[in-house]
GROMACS .gro file of C-alpha atoms in nm:
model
  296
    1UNK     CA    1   4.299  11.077  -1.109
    2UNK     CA    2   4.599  10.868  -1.127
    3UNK     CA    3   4.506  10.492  -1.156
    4UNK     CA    4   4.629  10.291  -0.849
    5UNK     CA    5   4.664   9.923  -0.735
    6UNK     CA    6   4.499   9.797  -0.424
    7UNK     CA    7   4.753   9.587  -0.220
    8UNK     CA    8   4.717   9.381   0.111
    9UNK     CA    9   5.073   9.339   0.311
   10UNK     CA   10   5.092   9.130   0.581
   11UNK     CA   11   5.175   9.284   0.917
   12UNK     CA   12   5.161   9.138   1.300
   13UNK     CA   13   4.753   9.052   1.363
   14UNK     CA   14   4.670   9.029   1.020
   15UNK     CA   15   4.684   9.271   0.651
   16UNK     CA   16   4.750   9.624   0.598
   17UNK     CA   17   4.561   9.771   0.318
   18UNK     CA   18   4.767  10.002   0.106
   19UNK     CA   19   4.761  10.187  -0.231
   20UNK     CA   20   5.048  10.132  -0.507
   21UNK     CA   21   5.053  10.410  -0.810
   22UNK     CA   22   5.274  10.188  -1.011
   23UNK     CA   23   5.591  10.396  -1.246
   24UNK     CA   24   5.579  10.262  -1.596
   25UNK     CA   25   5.980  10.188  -1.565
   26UNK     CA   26   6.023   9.914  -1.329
   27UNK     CA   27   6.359  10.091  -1.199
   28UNK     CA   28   6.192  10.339  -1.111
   29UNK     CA   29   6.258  10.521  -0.760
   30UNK     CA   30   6.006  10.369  -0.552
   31UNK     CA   31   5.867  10.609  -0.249
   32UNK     CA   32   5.666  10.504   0.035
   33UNK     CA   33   5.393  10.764   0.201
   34UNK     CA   34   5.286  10.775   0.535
   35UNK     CA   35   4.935  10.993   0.643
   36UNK     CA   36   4.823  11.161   0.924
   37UNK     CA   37   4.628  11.040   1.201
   38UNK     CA   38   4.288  11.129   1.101
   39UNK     CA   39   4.349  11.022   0.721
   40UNK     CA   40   4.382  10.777   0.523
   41UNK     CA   41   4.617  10.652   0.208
   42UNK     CA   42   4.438  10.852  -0.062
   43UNK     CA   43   4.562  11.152   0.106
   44UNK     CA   44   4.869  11.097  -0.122
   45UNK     CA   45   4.648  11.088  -0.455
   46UNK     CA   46   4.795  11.476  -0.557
   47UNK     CA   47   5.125  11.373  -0.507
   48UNK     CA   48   5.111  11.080  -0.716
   49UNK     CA   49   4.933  11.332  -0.977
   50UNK     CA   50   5.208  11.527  -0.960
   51UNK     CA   51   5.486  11.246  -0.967
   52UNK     CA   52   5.340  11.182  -1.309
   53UNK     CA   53   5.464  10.834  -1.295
   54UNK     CA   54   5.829  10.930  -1.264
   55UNK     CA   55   5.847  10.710  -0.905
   56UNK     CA   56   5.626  10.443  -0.771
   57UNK     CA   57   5.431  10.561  -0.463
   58UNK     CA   58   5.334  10.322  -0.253
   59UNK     CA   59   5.095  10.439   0.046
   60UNK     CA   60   4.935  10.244   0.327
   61UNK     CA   61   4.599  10.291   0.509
   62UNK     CA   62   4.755  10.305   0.909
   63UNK     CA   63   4.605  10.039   1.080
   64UNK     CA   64   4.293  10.158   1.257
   65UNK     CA   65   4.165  10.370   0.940
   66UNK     CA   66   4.047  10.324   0.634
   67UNK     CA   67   4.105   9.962   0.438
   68UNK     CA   68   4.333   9.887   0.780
   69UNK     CA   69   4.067  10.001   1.029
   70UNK     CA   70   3.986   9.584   1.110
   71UNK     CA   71   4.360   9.523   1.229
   72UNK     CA   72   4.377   9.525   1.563
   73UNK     CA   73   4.548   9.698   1.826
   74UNK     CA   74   4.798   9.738   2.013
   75UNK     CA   75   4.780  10.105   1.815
   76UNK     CA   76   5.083  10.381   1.883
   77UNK     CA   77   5.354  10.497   1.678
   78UNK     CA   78   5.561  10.241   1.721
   79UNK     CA   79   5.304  10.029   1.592
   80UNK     CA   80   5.259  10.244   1.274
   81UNK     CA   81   5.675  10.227   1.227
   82UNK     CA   82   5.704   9.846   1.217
   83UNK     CA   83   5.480   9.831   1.001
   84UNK     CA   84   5.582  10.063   0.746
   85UNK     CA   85   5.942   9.854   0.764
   86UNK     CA   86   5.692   9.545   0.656
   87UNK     CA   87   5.547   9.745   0.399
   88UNK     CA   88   5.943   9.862   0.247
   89UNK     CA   89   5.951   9.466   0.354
   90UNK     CA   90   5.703   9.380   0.108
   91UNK     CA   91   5.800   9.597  -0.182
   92UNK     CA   92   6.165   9.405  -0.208
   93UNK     CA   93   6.330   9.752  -0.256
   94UNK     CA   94   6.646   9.823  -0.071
   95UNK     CA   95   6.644  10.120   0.113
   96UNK     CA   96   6.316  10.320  -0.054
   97UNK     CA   97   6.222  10.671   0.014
   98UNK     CA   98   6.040  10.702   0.278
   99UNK     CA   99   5.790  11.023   0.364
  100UNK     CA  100   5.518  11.096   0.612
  101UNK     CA  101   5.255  11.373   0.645
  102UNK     CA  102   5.155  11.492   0.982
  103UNK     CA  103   5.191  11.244   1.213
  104UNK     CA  104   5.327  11.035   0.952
  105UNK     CA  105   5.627  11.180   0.964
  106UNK     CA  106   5.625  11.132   1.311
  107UNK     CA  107   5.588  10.769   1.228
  108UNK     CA  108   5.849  10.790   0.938
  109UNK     CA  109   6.116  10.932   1.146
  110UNK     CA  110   6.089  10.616   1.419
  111UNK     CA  111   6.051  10.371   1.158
  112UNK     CA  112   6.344  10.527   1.008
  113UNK     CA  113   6.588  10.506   1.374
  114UNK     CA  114   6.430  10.150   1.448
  115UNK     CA  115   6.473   9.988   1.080
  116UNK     CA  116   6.792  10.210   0.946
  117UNK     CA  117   6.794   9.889   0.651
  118UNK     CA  118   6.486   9.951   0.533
  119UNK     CA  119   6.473  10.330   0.433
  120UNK     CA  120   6.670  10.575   0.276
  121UNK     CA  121   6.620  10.955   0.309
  122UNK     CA  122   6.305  11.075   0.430
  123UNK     CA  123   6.091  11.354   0.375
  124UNK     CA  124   5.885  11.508   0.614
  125UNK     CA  125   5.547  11.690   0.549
  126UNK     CA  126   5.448  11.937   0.816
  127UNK     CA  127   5.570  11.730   1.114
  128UNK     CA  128   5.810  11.527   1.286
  129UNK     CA  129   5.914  11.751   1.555
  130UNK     CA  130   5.749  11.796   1.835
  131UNK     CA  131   5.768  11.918   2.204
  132UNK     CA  132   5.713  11.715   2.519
  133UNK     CA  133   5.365  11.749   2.654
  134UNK     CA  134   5.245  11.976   2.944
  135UNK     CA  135   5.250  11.835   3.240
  136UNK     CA  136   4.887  11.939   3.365
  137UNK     CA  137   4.651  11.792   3.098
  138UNK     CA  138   4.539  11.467   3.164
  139UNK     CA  139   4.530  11.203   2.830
  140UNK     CA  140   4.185  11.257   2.699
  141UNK     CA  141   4.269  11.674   2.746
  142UNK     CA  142   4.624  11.632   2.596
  143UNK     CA  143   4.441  11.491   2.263
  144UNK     CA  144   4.201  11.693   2.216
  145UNK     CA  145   4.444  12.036   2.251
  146UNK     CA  146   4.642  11.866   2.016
  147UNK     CA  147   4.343  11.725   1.705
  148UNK     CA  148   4.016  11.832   1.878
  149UNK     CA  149   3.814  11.950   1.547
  150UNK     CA  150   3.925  11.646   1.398
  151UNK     CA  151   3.851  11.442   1.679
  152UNK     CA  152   3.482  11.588   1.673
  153UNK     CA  153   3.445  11.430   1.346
  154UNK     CA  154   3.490  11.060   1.422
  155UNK     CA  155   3.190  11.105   1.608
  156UNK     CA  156   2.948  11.244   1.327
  157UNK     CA  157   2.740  11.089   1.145
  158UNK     CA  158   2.664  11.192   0.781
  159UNK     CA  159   2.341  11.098   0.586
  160UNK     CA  160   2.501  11.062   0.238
  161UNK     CA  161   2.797  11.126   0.041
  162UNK     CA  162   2.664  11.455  -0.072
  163UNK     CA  163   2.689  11.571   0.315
  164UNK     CA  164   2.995  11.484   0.389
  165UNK     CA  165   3.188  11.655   0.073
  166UNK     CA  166   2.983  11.970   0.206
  167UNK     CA  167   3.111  11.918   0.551
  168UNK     CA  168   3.484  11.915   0.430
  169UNK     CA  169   3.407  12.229   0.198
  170UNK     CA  170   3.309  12.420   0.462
  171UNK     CA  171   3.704  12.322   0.620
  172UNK     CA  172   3.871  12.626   0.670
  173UNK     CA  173   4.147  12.471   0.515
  174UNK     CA  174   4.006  12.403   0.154
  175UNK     CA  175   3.905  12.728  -0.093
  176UNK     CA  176   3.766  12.650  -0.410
  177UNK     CA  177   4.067  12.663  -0.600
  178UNK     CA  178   4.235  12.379  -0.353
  179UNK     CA  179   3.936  12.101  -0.445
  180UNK     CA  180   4.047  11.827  -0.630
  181UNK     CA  181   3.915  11.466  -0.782
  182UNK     CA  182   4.206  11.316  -0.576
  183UNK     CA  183   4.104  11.515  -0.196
  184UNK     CA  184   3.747  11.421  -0.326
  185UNK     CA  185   3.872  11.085  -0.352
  186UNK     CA  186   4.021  11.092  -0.055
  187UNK     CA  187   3.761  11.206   0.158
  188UNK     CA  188   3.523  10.965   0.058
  189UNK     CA  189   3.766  10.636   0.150
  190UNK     CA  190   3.731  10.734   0.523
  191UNK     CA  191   3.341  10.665   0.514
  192UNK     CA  192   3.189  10.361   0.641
  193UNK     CA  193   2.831  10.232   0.717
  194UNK     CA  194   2.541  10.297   0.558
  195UNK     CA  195   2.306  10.560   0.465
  196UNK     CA  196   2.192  10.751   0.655
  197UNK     CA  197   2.397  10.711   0.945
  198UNK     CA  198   2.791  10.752   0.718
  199UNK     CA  199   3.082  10.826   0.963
  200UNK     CA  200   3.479  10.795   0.954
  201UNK     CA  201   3.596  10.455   0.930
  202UNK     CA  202   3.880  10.610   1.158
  203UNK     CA  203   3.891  10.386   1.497
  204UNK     CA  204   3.863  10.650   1.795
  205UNK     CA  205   4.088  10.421   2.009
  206UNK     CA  206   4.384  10.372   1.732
  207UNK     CA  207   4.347  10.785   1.730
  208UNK     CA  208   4.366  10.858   2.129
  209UNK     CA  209   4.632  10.607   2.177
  210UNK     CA  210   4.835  10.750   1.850
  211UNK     CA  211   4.751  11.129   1.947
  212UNK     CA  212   4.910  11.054   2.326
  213UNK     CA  213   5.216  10.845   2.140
  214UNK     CA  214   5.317  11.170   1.976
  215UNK     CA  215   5.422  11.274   2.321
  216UNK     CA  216   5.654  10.983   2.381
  217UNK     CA  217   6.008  11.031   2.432
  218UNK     CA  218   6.133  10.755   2.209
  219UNK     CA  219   5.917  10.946   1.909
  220UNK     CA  220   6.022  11.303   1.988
  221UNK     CA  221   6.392  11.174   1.981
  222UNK     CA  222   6.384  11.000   1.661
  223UNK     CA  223   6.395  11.313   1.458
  224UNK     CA  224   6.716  11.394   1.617
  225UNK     CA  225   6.843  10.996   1.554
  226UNK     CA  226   6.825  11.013   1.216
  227UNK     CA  227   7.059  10.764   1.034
  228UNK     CA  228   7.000  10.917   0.688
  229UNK     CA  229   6.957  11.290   0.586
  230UNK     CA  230   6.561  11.444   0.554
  231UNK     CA  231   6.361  11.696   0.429
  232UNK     CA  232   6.133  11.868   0.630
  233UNK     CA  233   5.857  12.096   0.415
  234UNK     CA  234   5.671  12.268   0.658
  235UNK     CA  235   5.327  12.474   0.548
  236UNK     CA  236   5.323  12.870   0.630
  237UNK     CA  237   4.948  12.831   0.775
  238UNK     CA  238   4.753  12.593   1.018
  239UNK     CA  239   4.520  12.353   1.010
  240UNK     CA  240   4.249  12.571   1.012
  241UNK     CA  241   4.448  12.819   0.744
  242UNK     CA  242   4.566  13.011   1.031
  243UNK     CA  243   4.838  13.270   0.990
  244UNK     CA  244   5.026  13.054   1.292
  245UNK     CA  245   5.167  12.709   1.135
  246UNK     CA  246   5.235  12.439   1.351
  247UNK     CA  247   5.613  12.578   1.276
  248UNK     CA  248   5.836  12.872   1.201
  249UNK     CA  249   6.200  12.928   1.216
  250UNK     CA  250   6.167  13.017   1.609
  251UNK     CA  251   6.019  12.691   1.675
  252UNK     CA  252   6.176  12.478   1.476
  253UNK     CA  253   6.494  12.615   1.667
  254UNK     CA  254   6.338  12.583   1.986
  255UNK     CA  255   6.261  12.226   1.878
  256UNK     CA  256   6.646  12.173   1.792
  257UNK     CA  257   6.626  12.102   1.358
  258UNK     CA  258   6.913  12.334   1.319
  259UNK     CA  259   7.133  12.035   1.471
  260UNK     CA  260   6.988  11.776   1.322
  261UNK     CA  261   7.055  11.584   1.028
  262UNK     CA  262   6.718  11.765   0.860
  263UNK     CA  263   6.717  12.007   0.597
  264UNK     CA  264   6.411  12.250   0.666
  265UNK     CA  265   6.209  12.379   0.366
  266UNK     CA  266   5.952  12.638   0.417
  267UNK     CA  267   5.624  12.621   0.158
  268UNK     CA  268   5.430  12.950   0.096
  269UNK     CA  269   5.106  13.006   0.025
  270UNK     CA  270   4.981  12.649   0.148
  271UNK     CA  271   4.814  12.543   0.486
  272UNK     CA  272   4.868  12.207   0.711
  273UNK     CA  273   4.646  12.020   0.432
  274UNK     CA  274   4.694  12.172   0.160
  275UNK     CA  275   5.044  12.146   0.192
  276UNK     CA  276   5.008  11.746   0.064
  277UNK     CA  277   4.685  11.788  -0.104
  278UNK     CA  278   4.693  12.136  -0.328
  279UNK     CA  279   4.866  12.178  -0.615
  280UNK     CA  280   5.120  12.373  -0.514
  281UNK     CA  281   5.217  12.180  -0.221
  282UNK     CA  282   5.206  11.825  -0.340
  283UNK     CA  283   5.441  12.025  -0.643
  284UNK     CA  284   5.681  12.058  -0.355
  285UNK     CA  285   5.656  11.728  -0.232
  286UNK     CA  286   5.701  11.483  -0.551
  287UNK     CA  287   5.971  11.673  -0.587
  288UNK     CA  288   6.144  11.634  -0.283
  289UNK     CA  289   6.046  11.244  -0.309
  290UNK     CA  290   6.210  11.298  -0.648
  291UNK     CA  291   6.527  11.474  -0.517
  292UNK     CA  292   6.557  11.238  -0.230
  293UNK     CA  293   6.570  10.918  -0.439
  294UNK     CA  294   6.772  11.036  -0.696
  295UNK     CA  295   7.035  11.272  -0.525
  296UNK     CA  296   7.319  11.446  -0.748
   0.00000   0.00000   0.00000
């Protein structure tokens, strides 16, 4: 694994843990990596394998999870976006990369329309557009069509570390060859307590008020409100390694990218998590960072 630096960045209510991989040049393109709403920062850790050192990555836990999970509420993307522009904030770059994974890039694309000072281009990892939500489900239904496996978890508990890697094995979304020190790594940051009662350190409330955010109409807009140009890499499978992604070209038209200031980048071979934590797809992604912060 790549070594990293443990930072704390103040933020409205108190610090926001986050995760520096440091470049050895200190002009070096500096990126910073948003994670999805389940996750945590270390869900970066193969792209900043795969960056090799050539940018600094610089990846927060979202408040609610992880490092972040005592920062209180209120919780919802807008939330998440203001403080990203703290984190940028904080790094005294001008205008940094900015990416997000999920609903990260949910998150990245507001923070990017509500601080246009902070952030250059973006890149977007298997999200960002979205629809607007039926009309018929209520909240609680609404979130768990939208993340219910991975809501299921947050209520688990785990009797060691041992139990929990075996839980995540059994993913649908992880083969053998896709296992890794850094999603290892990863994994393990979201548990808290004590054995033998382990569980995610993920706050259920920062997740149901996040999940229903994604809905808004100020966050589905943003996308389209762009004030800088973006990648979007978007995974040819699921989240449970379905044939179905959560895009194609159909939906991505229905959802309006071809008139937007987004360039759309389809990854074989990869799944909605393996598409930031494989080989293959965090390839893909340090080098969009890459390409993004140092454009021809």
């Amino acid at each position: 694994m790549i070594p990293y630096e443990e930072l704390r960045i103040p933020v409205t209510g108190g610090e926001l843990a986050a995760l520096r991989w440091p470049a050895p040049d200190p002009d070096a393109p500096v990126a910073v990596a948003l994670h999805g709403i389940t996750a945590n920062a270390l869900s970066w850790g193969a792209v900043a394998r795969e960056l090799a050192g050539r940018a600094t990555l610089v990846a927060p836990d979202l408040r609610g999870r992880a490092g972040s999970a005592g920062l209180p509420g209120p919780y919802g993307i807008a939330a998440h976006a203001d403080d990203a522009a703290a984190v940028a904030g904080a790094l005294g770059g001008d205008r940094v990369v900015l990416a997000g994974h999920s609903m990260g890039a949910f998150v990245a694309a507001l923070a990017s329309a509500r601080h246009p000072g902070r952030f250059g281009p973006l890149v977007l990892v298997d999200g960002g557009f979205g629809f607007p939500a039926p009309t018929h489900l209520s909240a609680d239904e609404l979130i768990t069509a939208v993340i219910g496996p991975a809501m299921d978890r947050l209520s688990m508990t785990f009797p060691d570390r041992d139990a929990y890697r075996s839980f995540w094995q059994a993913h649908p979304a992880f083969g053998d060859d896709d296992w890794s020190p850094e999603v290892d790594a990863y994994i393990q940051r979201d548990l808290t307590g004590e054995e033998p009662a382990l569980r995610s350190g993920c706050r259920l409330e920062a997740v149901r008020t996040d999940g229903v955010g994604l809905f808004q109409d100020e966050v589905l807009a943003a996308v389209r409100e762009l004030p800088h140009p973006a990648t979007l890499l978007w995974a040819e499978r699921g989240l449970m390694n379905e044939e179905q992604g959560l895009y194609d070209e159909s939906r991505l038209a229905a959802a309006g990218q071809p008139d937007t200031n987004v360039r759309a980048v389809r990854v074989e071979g990869v799944n909605h998590y393996t598409v930031l934590t494989g080989k293959k797809g965090a390839g893909e992604v340090a080098d969009a960072l890459l390409r993004a912060a140092l454009p021809d």
